[in-house]
Structure formats: C-alpha cells, structure tokens
C-alpha cells in the first residue's frame, strides 16, 4: 500500500486535522506521502515533513494553487495518482471540494468523511445526520476518501521526511481565486478545541454572543453556533456546528439556547461531556446532555463566567 | 441560457430514521419523503436567475424511483419549466448519477448546472464535483452568493475559515449551501399549473451507462445512543461537577 495525503494548510502552517488524517493513513499501513500544494507554502511543507511516519513530502508551489481551487488541485493530484493505492484528505471544505472531483477523473470510488478504517478496503461512515453508520467496501484499485478529524487521534510530529519539489503546473484556467474573508479569532479552532461553547437562536442577536466569548476566554474554548444563529446573521457561517456545518467532538461542549435538532446533534454528539443551558425543560438537547440547567441563559451564562 | 437543476427525493430531514432489522439498510417503509432541502435551494436559485432575465429556461432533472415525480412536481411548482426523470429501481452511486447527468447535459446543452451541496440521506457531498470533473468544467461548491457576469460567475463559497470568492468560467457546476437563498413556498395556483408542465420519464437503460455498483455496503448499524444525564439546580453545582466528576475544566 502506498498512500498520498493531501495536506490542509494555509501556506504558512499546517492545519492540525492533517495529523488526524495521518493517523487514519497509518491504520491502513504502507508508505505515506504528503502533498502540500499552494503558493509560497514552504513553511507548511516543512511542518508536513515533521509528521512522524511520512516518507516524502511533495511540494507544488505555484500561483495556480493559490486558494487550492479544485480544478487545478484535482488535475495536479491526477498526475501523481497512479503511484498510490489510497488518496486521502481531511474532511474540510477544501478536501470535500477537491477529492470527489479527483475520484471522477480517475473513475474510482470515493468515500466521504470516513470515521473508521476497518481494513485497507473497508471503512465506516455516517449517514442520515449521524443516525446510522454504514460499513462500505470497494474493490477499486485507487481508493479516494476524506477523513473526519474528530474520529482519529493526532499523529506525532518528530519526523524528518524528505521534501521534493514538483515542477508540474496544472493551470486549467477554469477558475481563479478572487479573495477571502477570513474569520479573525485568537481563540482555538472550532474543530480542534478541547472545549466548545455554542449559542443558538436563544442568544437573540450577535452582540449577545459576547457573554459566550467571555466564558470561552476563561476556558480557552472555541465559540460555535447553531444554524439558526448563523441564518439569522448573529454570527458567521464558519461557526456552524452540525450535519451540514462542522463536526466537533471536544472534551466539553456547552450548548446555550440551542434546542437540539437532529442536524445540530449530528455535529456535536460525540463530545465527551455535553452541558445544555436552555429555559425549556422539554428541549431535546437535554436528552443528550450529561448536565442540564433549565435556566434563562442571560442569568446562567454570566453566572457561569463569574464562577470560573 | 438554459439551467439544469438537480432534484433528489430523500426522507424528510426532520424524521428520525431507523436501521432495518437485518442491518442491511435504513428502513424507509412508511417514512415521509421530501425534496432534499439543498435541492430546494438549487431550484430557487435557478428560478430567480430566470426571473432576473439571465436564464431562459429551467429544466429540473431527477434520477431515482418513479415516486421522484413528486419532487419534480415541487420543482415545477416553484417555477422550473419542465422536468426529466431518469427512472431507476434502487439507489445509485454518486458517480453513476454524475455519468447519467453528463448524458443529459450532452442533449440539453445547459450553460449552468445547479445542485445541492449534499443530500441529507447519504450526506456525501460528491455529485456536483464529480459532474464538473466529467464535463471538464469549473465547479463552485458550497455557494452562498452567485453573480453571473457575462461569460463568468463570481461565486462566494462558505469555507471552514470564512468566505472565499472565486471566478468561474462558464459553463459551470454550482452546488448550493444553506445561505444562498430562502426557497419560496409554491402557491396553490402554481401547484395546479405545475401538474400540466411537461415531465419526461426516461428508462435508465436508454443511457448506456454502466450501473454496476462499485461500493458494497456490508452493514448499516445504529450508533451508540447517548443517555441524558442529570438536570442540575445551580451554576455552582455545574461548575463543581465539571471540575471534580468529569475533570474537564
Ligand atoms: C438541510 C438542513 C441542514 C441543517 N443543518 C444544520 C446544522 O448543520 N447545524 C444546526 O445547528 N442546524 C442545522 N439545521 C437546522 C436545525 O434543523 C434547527 O432548525 C436548528 O439547529 C435550530 O437552531 P436553534 O436550536 O438555535 O434554534 P431553536 O430550535 O429555535 O431553539 C432555540 C432554543 O433556545 C431556547 N431559548 C430561547 N431563549 C432562551 C433563553 N433566554 N434562555 C435559555 N434558553 C433559551 C429555546 O428554549 C429553544 O430551545 C439544518 C436543517 C436542515 C433542514
């Protein structure tokens, strides 16, 4: 087996979820290479070379990979694909954009968001908003998949793989990067934070999220949201937790003013400890919460902040 | 410009599904079915582009069982001009759906194909990307804003780090995220009118696409259920439990 991992990075640094993907690759076994494609992505490549167990880091550094657009990225990976039995990327908006395109180019099977490696050709993944888990297998010679970060531990980073520059330039000219509005935050990333505190429609507006942020700052937590809070414009889309947003599984998840719809639960029910603060004692969120507080959040959250 | 918009029949997203007793599949007997919510957003966007005079015709395509006609009628009631159903017996893999759609594109020659970013049953998020690949077209996934500007599209995408704007050459494939628009409710007169709009039903065998599954489902199981815990009486008690019982803060 020879595996290629597509690194998740922002040119400067490697995203932690690449290390979870490495663990999934290690469970399949064999030689593991990492592809870092971007523009001025040397430091991300250096970080990838430090992942324990990586054989080679392949670097494609060119303006046409700026923003890692799917068309050029899939074309680049296609030129490498015949050397590999598995091509894997973290389940992120980037991985989900690129790898299905690649799989169709290679006319091969693709598995979205695997949560376990059963063997080199068999994997588990969730369907129906996490209400069922399917075990799936393919005989295709190249297996393409994205990997759910929260389902695999982080790999170590004390390695020193060789770094090889690729001279391939696959600029199809179909799409171009215009700009990016990045969410600026000093807090940990939602998908890798140990503690997440999320607000829902019960927060009433965006300003009120400041009471969650104060708790987050005391706990070193990330702040998330329900779809209703994002749709209402309280907070940006990158904070949405759920079936169609981000999947999180922190040690502690605090749901504030969130009812607990199945689509929200799909994104957080694998958290170790769940706390729900809601004024409605019948809210479904209580049925998955380890600890519940039936309270007005505008009393309970500031009180919580004081108590920490 | 013609727009092709894709529509999938799925179980109602608010219904809790059950795994079949033999662990081979999800039991959809007597489950309420609906149009995939992301497909509804796709139809809405296509219809708006027609209303804005950018599109000349909106063709809705569904690939599924005969009952998928219901979801196509919903699309027609929302404002699509005509429907095509490629009738299949059972579920199909995304790559197969993309290959069948490629055949429809060859015939219909749309300038834009709009799909949902995922369907709420398989949660795959693949078909649009695969279709774009087969066509050799640009793809704009997870769209929250779409502006057509001559021969290209300015598209804003919901990405993990925020929003990304890209420029796509046309023809292109776009997949919709939740914030692209708010789908309309079809009015009763439009529902009546939709019954008379053309809906072409084509047997899947006519397309010459290999339907052999590439992926075998070995098992479908129910995840471990989480148990509800205790309702506490005060914030102080909560903090105490998180510190001493769970050690998470
Ligand atoms: C296709 C599709 C995809 C979806 N994807 C997602 C997703 O990824 N993530 C997601 O979250 N949702 C998703 N949803 C939406 C989901 O179905 C729910 O509508 C949403 O999660 C509800 O958000 P909420 O709990 O914040 O709002 P509500 O359901 O309105 O709940 C608000 C809660 O706040 C409580 N509350 C109000 N005021 C106070 C107060 N002062 N103090 C304490 N409690 C208070 C109320 O009792 C209530 O329980 C999706 C839906 C669809 C159809």
CSV table of C-alpha atoms in Angstrom, one decimal, chain A residues 8 67 69-71 91-93 96-98 100-101 103-105 107-112 122 124-140 173-183 195 219 227 230-231 237-238 240 243-246 251-252 262-263 269-275 286-294 300 303-304 307-308, chain B residues 11 13-17 19 26 28 38 41 93 95 99 117-127 129-134 136-142 154 156-170 177-179 214-224 226-236 238-239 241-243 245-246 248-249:
chain,number,residue,atom,x,y,z
A,8,UNK,CA,-4.7,21.0,4.8
A,67,UNK,CA,-6.7,29.2,-2.8
A,69,UNK,CA,-9.1,25.6,-6.2
A,70,UNK,CA,-10.5,22.2,-7.0
A,71,UNK,CA,-9.9,22.2,-10.8
A,91,UNK,CA,-12.9,16.3,5.7
A,92,UNK,CA,-12.8,20.1,5.3
A,93,UNK,CA,-14.4,22.3,2.8
A,96,UNK,CA,-14.7,17.9,0.1
A,97,UNK,CA,-14.2,20.2,-2.9
A,98,UNK,CA,-11.2,18.6,-4.4
A,100,UNK,CA,-14.8,13.9,-5.4
A,101,UNK,CA,-13.6,15.8,-8.5
A,103,UNK,CA,-12.3,10.5,-7.9
A,104,UNK,CA,-14.5,11.1,-11.0
A,105,UNK,CA,-11.4,12.0,-13.0
A,107,UNK,CA,-13.2,6.8,-12.4
A,108,UNK,CA,-12.8,5.4,-9.0
A,109,UNK,CA,-14.9,5.2,-5.8
A,110,UNK,CA,-14.9,7.9,-3.2
A,111,UNK,CA,-15.8,7.7,0.4
A,112,UNK,CA,-16.9,10.9,2.2
A,122,UNK,CA,-13.3,-1.2,4.2
A,124,UNK,CA,-17.2,3.2,8.2
A,125,UNK,CA,-19.0,6.5,7.7
A,126,UNK,CA,-22.2,8.1,9.0
A,127,UNK,CA,-25.4,8.7,7.0
A,128,UNK,CA,-28.7,10.4,7.8
A,129,UNK,CA,-27.3,13.1,10.0
A,130,UNK,CA,-25.3,10.5,12.1
A,131,UNK,CA,-28.4,8.4,12.8
A,132,UNK,CA,-26.9,5.4,11.0
A,133,UNK,CA,-23.4,4.1,10.4
A,134,UNK,CA,-22.6,2.2,7.2
A,135,UNK,CA,-19.6,-0.1,6.6
A,136,UNK,CA,-18.6,0.2,3.0
A,137,UNK,CA,-16.1,-1.6,0.8
A,138,UNK,CA,-14.7,-1.2,-2.7
A,139,UNK,CA,-12.5,-3.3,-4.9
A,140,UNK,CA,-11.3,-0.3,-6.9
A,173,UNK,CA,-7.7,28.3,-16.4
A,174,UNK,CA,-11.3,27.3,-15.5
A,175,UNK,CA,-11.4,29.2,-12.2
A,176,UNK,CA,-9.5,31.8,-10.3
A,177,UNK,CA,-9.2,32.9,-6.7
A,178,UNK,CA,-10.6,36.4,-6.1
A,179,UNK,CA,-10.4,36.9,-2.3
A,180,UNK,CA,-11.1,35.5,1.1
A,181,UNK,CA,-12.9,36.9,4.1
A,182,UNK,CA,-11.2,35.1,7.0
A,183,UNK,CA,-12.7,34.9,10.4
A,195,UNK,CA,-13.9,23.0,24.9
A,219,UNK,CA,-11.9,28.3,29.5
A,227,UNK,CA,-27.7,27.0,12.0
A,230,UNK,CA,-26.0,31.7,11.5
A,231,UNK,CA,-29.0,32.1,9.3
A,237,UNK,CA,-21.1,30.7,8.7
A,238,UNK,CA,-17.7,29.2,9.8
A,240,UNK,CA,-22.0,26.5,12.4
A,243,UNK,CA,-24.7,17.8,9.9
A,244,UNK,CA,-24.1,20.4,7.3
A,245,UNK,CA,-21.6,22.6,9.2
A,246,UNK,CA,-18.6,21.5,11.2
A,251,UNK,CA,-14.0,17.1,25.9
A,252,UNK,CA,-16.7,19.6,26.8
A,262,UNK,CA,-31.1,16.3,14.9
A,263,UNK,CA,-29.0,18.3,12.4
A,269,UNK,CA,-23.0,14.3,20.0
A,270,UNK,CA,-19.6,12.6,20.1
A,271,UNK,CA,-18.4,15.2,22.6
A,272,UNK,CA,-17.1,13.7,25.8
A,273,UNK,CA,-19.2,15.8,28.1
A,274,UNK,CA,-22.3,17.8,27.0
A,275,UNK,CA,-23.8,20.6,29.0
A,286,UNK,CA,-31.4,17.7,27.4
A,287,UNK,CA,-31.8,14.1,26.1
A,288,UNK,CA,-28.1,14.0,25.1
A,289,UNK,CA,-26.7,16.3,27.8
A,290,UNK,CA,-24.7,14.9,30.7
A,291,UNK,CA,-25.7,18.0,32.7
A,292,UNK,CA,-28.6,20.3,32.1
A,293,UNK,CA,-29.5,23.7,33.5
A,294,UNK,CA,-33.1,24.7,33.0
A,300,UNK,CA,-26.9,31.4,33.8
A,303,UNK,CA,-23.1,33.5,36.5
A,304,UNK,CA,-21.0,30.7,34.9
A,307,UNK,CA,-17.9,31.1,38.9
A,308,UNK,CA,-14.9,30.1,36.7
B,11,UNK,CA,-36.6,11.1,3.6
B,13,UNK,CA,-34.9,15.7,7.2
B,14,UNK,CA,-36.9,16.1,10.3
B,15,UNK,CA,-37.9,12.4,10.5
B,16,UNK,CA,-35.8,10.1,12.7
B,17,UNK,CA,-34.9,7.1,10.5
B,19,UNK,CA,-31.9,0.9,10.6
B,26,UNK,CA,-32.1,2.1,6.5
B,28,UNK,CA,-37.7,3.8,4.6
B,38,UNK,CA,-30.4,21.7,-0.6
B,41,UNK,CA,-32.3,26.0,-2.6
B,93,UNK,CA,-23.9,5.8,-6.5
B,95,UNK,CA,-20.5,8.7,-9.8
B,99,UNK,CA,-22.4,9.9,-15.6
B,117,UNK,CA,-24.1,20.7,-1.8
B,118,UNK,CA,-25.2,17.4,-0.2
B,119,UNK,CA,-28.2,15.3,0.2
B,120,UNK,CA,-29.4,14.8,3.8
B,121,UNK,CA,-29.7,11.0,3.4
B,122,UNK,CA,-26.2,9.8,2.3
B,123,UNK,CA,-24.5,13.1,3.5
B,124,UNK,CA,-22.0,12.5,0.7
B,125,UNK,CA,-21.4,15.9,-0.9
B,126,UNK,CA,-20.0,14.4,-4.2
B,127,UNK,CA,-22.3,14.5,-7.2
B,129,UNK,CA,-17.9,17.9,-8.0
B,130,UNK,CA,-17.9,14.6,-9.9
B,131,UNK,CA,-20.1,16.0,-12.6
B,132,UNK,CA,-17.9,19.1,-13.0
B,133,UNK,CA,-14.9,16.7,-13.4
B,134,UNK,CA,-16.6,14.6,-16.1
B,136,UNK,CA,-14.2,19.3,-17.6
B,137,UNK,CA,-16.0,22.4,-16.2
B,138,UNK,CA,-15.3,24.8,-13.4
B,139,UNK,CA,-17.0,24.0,-10.1
B,140,UNK,CA,-18.3,26.3,-7.4
B,141,UNK,CA,-19.2,24.3,-4.3
B,142,UNK,CA,-20.9,25.4,-1.1
B,154,UNK,CA,-18.5,35.4,-9.3
B,156,UNK,CA,-18.8,33.3,-2.9
B,157,UNK,CA,-18.3,30.0,-1.1
B,158,UNK,CA,-18.8,29.1,2.6
B,159,UNK,CA,-15.5,27.6,3.6
B,160,UNK,CA,-14.1,26.5,7.0
B,161,UNK,CA,-12.2,29.6,7.6
B,162,UNK,CA,-14.9,32.0,6.4
B,163,UNK,CA,-15.9,33.0,2.9
B,164,UNK,CA,-13.9,32.6,-0.3
B,165,UNK,CA,-14.8,34.3,-3.6
B,166,UNK,CA,-13.8,32.7,-6.9
B,167,UNK,CA,-14.3,33.5,-10.5
B,168,UNK,CA,-15.5,30.6,-12.7
B,169,UNK,CA,-15.7,30.3,-16.4
B,170,UNK,CA,-18.9,29.1,-17.9
B,177,UNK,CA,-25.1,26.0,0.7
B,178,UNK,CA,-27.8,27.0,3.2
B,179,UNK,CA,-27.4,30.7,2.9
B,214,UNK,CA,-18.5,0.0,-7.1
B,215,UNK,CA,-19.2,0.2,-3.4
B,216,UNK,CA,-20.6,-2.6,-1.4
B,217,UNK,CA,-22.5,-1.8,1.8
B,218,UNK,CA,-21.5,-4.6,4.3
B,219,UNK,CA,-23.6,-3.3,7.2
B,220,UNK,CA,-25.7,-0.5,8.5
B,221,UNK,CA,-25.9,0.0,12.2
B,222,UNK,CA,-27.4,2.3,14.8
B,223,UNK,CA,-24.8,4.4,16.6
B,224,UNK,CA,-24.4,4.2,20.3
B,226,UNK,CA,-26.2,8.9,24.2
B,227,UNK,CA,-28.1,8.8,27.5
B,228,UNK,CA,-29.5,12.0,29.0
B,229,UNK,CA,-27.9,12.9,32.3
B,230,UNK,CA,-29.0,15.0,35.2
B,231,UNK,CA,-30.7,18.3,35.4
B,232,UNK,CA,-28.8,20.4,37.9
B,233,UNK,CA,-30.2,23.1,40.2
B,234,UNK,CA,-27.5,25.7,40.0
B,235,UNK,CA,-24.5,27.0,38.1
B,236,UNK,CA,-22.3,26.3,41.2
B,238,UNK,CA,-22.5,22.5,37.4
B,239,UNK,CA,-19.0,24.0,37.8
B,241,UNK,CA,-19.4,18.6,38.6
B,242,UNK,CA,-17.3,19.6,35.6
B,243,UNK,CA,-14.3,20.1,37.8
B,245,UNK,CA,-16.7,14.4,38.4
B,246,UNK,CA,-15.5,14.9,34.9
B,248,UNK,CA,-12.9,18.8,32.0
B,249,UNK,CA,-12.3,22.3,33.3
